[in-house]
Coordinates of C-alpha atoms in Angstrom, one line a residue:
Chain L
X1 CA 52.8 55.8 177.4
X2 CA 52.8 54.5 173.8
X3 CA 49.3 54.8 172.3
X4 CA 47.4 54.6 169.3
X5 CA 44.1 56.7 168.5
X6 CA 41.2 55.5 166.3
X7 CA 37.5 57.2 166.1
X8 CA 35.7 53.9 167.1
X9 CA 32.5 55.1 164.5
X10 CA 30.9 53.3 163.3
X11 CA 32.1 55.1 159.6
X12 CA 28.8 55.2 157.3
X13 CA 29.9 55.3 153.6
X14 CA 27.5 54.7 150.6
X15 CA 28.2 51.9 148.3
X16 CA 31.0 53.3 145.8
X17 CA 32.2 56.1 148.1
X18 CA 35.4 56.2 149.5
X19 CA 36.1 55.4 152.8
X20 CA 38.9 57.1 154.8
X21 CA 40.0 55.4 158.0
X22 CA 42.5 57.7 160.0
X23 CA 44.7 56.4 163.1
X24 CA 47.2 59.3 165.1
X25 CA 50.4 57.1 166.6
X26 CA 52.4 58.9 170.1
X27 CA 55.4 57.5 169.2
X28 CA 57.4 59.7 167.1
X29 CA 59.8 57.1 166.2
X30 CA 57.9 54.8 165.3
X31 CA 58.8 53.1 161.8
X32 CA 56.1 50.4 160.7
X33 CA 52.4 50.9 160.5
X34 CA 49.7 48.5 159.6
X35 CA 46.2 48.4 158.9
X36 CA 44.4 44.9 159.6
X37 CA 40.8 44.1 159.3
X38 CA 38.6 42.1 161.2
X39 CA 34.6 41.0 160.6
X40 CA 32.5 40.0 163.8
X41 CA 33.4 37.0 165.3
X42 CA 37.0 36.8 163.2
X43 CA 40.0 37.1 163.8
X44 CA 42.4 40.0 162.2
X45 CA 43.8 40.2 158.6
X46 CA 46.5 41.9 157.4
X47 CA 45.4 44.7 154.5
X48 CA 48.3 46.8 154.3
X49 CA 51.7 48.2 155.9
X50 CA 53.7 51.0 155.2
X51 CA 57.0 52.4 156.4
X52 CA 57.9 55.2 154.0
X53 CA 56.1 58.2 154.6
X54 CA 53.5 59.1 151.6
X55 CA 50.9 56.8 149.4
X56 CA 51.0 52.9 149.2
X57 CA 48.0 51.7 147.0
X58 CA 47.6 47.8 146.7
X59 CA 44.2 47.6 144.6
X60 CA 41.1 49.9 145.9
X61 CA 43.3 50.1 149.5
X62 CA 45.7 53.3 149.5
X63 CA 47.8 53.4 153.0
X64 CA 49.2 57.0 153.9
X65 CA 51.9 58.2 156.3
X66 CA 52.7 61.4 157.5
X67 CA 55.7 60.7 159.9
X68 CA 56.0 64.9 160.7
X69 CA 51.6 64.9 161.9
X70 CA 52.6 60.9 163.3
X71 CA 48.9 60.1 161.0
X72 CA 48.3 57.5 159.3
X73 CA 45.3 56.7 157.0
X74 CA 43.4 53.7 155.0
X75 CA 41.3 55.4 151.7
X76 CA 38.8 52.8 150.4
X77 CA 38.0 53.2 147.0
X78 CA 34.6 51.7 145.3
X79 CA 33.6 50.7 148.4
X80 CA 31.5 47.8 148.7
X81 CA 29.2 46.1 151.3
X82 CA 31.8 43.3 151.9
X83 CA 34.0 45.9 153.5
X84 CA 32.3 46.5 156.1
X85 CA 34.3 45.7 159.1
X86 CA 36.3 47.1 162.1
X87 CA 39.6 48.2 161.2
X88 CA 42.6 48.0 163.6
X89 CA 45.4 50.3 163.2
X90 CA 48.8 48.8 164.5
X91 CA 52.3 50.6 164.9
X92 CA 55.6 49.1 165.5
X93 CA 56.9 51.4 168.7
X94 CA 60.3 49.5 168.9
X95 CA 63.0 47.5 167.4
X96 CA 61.0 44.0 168.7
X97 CA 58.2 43.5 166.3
X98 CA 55.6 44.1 168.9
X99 CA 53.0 46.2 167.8
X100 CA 50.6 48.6 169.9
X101 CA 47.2 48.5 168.2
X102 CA 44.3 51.0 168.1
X103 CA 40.6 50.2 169.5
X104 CA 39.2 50.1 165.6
X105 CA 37.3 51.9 164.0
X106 CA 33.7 50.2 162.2
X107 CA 33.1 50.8 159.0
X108 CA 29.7 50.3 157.3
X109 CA 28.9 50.2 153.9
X110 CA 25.4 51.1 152.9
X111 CA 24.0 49.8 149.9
Chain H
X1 CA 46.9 23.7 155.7
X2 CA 49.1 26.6 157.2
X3 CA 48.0 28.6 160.0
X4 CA 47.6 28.6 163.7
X5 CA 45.4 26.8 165.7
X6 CA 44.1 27.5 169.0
X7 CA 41.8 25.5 171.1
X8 CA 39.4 25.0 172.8
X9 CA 37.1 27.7 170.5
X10 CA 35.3 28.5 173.3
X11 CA 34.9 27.6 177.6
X12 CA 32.9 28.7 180.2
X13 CA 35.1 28.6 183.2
X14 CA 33.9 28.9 187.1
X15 CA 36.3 31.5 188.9
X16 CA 39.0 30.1 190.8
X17 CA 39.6 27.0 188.3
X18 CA 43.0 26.7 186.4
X19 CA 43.2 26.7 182.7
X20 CA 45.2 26.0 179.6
X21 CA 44.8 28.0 176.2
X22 CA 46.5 25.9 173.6
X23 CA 48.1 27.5 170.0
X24 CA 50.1 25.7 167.3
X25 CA 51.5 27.2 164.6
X26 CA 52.7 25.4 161.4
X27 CA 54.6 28.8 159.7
X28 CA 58.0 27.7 161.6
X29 CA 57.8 32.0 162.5
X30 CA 60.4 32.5 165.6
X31 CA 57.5 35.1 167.1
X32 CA 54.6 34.0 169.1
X33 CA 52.4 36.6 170.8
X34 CA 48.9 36.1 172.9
X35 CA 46.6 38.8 173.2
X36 CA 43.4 39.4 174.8
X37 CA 40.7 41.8 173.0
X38 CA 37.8 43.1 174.4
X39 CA 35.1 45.7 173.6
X40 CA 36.4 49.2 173.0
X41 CA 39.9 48.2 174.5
X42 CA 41.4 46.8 171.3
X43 CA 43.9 44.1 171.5
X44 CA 46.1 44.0 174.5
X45 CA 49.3 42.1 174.6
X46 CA 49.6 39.5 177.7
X47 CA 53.1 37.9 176.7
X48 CA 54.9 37.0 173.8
X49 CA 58.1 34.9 172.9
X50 CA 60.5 35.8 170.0
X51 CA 62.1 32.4 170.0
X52 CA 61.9 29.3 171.4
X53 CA 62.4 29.0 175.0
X54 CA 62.1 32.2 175.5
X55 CA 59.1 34.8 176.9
X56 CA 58.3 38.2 177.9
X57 CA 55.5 40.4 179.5
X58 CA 53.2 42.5 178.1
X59 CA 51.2 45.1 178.4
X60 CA 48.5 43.0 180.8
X61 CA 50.3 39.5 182.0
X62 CA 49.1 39.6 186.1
X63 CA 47.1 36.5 186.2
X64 CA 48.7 34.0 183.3
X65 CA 51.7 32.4 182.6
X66 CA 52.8 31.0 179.3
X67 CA 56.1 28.7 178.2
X68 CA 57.3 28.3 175.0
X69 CA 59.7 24.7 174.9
X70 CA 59.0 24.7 171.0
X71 CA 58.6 26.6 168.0
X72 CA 55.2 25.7 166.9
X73 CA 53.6 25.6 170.6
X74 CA 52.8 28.3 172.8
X75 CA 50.0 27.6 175.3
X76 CA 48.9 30.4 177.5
X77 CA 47.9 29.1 181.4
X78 CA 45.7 31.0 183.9
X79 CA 46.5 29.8 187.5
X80 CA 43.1 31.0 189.2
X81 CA 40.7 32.5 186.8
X82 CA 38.8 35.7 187.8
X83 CA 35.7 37.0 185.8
X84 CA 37.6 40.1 184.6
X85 CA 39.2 37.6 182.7
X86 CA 36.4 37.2 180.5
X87 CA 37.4 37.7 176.9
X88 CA 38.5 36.6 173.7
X89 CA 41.9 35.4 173.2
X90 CA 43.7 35.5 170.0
X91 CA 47.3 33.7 169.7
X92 CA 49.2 35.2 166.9
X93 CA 52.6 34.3 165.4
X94 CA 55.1 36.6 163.0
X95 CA 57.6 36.3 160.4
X96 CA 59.3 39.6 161.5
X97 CA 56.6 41.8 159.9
X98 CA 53.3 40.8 159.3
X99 CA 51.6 38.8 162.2
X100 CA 49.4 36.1 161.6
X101 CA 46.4 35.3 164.0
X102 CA 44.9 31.8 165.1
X103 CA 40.8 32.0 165.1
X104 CA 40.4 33.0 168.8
X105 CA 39.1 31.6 171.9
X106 CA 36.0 32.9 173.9
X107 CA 36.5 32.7 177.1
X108 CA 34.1 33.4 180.5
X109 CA 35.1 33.1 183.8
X110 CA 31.9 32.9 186.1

């Protein structure tokens, strides 16, 4: 069965730490991996994807894939109060788009 | 404004009753998906469509039915509700890679 593992927290990070979010895929050939966000009572947002294994940074958000462990991560840098959220890992298992998604993981930001 | 809608936003449903989940799209995307989510399970497809007038199963379809004679519509039916259908619902639609969701609707079956 295709999963994908998240610690469901909740992640307590002081204000201006880094955050790092980790997600382990089954799927060995899986090739597209995302990281959405979603606050309490929202629905989910799209942060980041990556399909090359190694570092994507898009402002304080860094995505990194190791395809040989099947790990992927979010790093939050400067963390602030407004990122606290669940954070959904999603994986792309198959050539249809469909993704299988983590459980989350909750992040809190203490200020 | 672009996006997906879904409706109603919430419903409290007695067991046994039929009902419709509605979701319109406005992004022309060929993919429409409809997923429930509930506490510590994580979203869970229920069935999707990667073009109009057509549909597949996911990963938990027993119990609904959707149809998908459109691009932008892609209403999700439940025939006889149960209570383990209580959750929220979140339509979603995709361009290929990202995939964009509608604002949810929370739904108990009593």
């Amino acid at each position: 069965q295709k999963e994908v593992e998240q610690n469901s927290g909740p992640l307590s990070v002081p204000e201006g730490a880094i955050a790092s979010l980790n997600c382990t895929y089954s799927d060995r050939g899986s090739q597209s991996f995302f990281w959405y966000r979603q606050y309490s009572g929202k629905s989910p947002e799209l942060i980041m994807f990556i399909y090359s294994n190694g570092d994507k940074e898009d402002g304080r958000f860094t995505a990194q894939l190791n395809k040989a462990s099947q790990y992927v991560s979010l790093l939050i840098r400067d963390s602030q109060p407004s990122d606290s959220a669940t954070y959904l890992c999603a994986v792309n298992m198959d050539s249809n788009y469909q993704l299988i998604w983590g459980a989350g993981t909750k992040l809190i930001i203490k200020p | 404004i672009a996006g997906i809608t879904q409706a109603p936003t919430s419903q409290i449903l007695a067991a046994g009753r039929r009902m419709t989940l509605r979701c319109t799209q406005d992004m022309r995307h060929n993919a429409m998906y409809w997923y429930r989510q509930d506490l510590g399970l994580g979203l869970r497809l229920i069935h999707y469509s990667n073009t109009a007038g057509t549909t597949g199963k996911g990963e938990v379809p027993d119990g609904y039915s959707v149809s998908r004679a459109n691009t932008d519509d892609f209403p999700l039916t439940l025939a006889s509700a149960v209570p383990s259908q209580t959750s929220v619902y979140f339509c979603a639609s995709s361009d290929g890679n990202e995939q964009f969701f509608g604002p949810g609707t929370r739904l108990t079956v009593l």
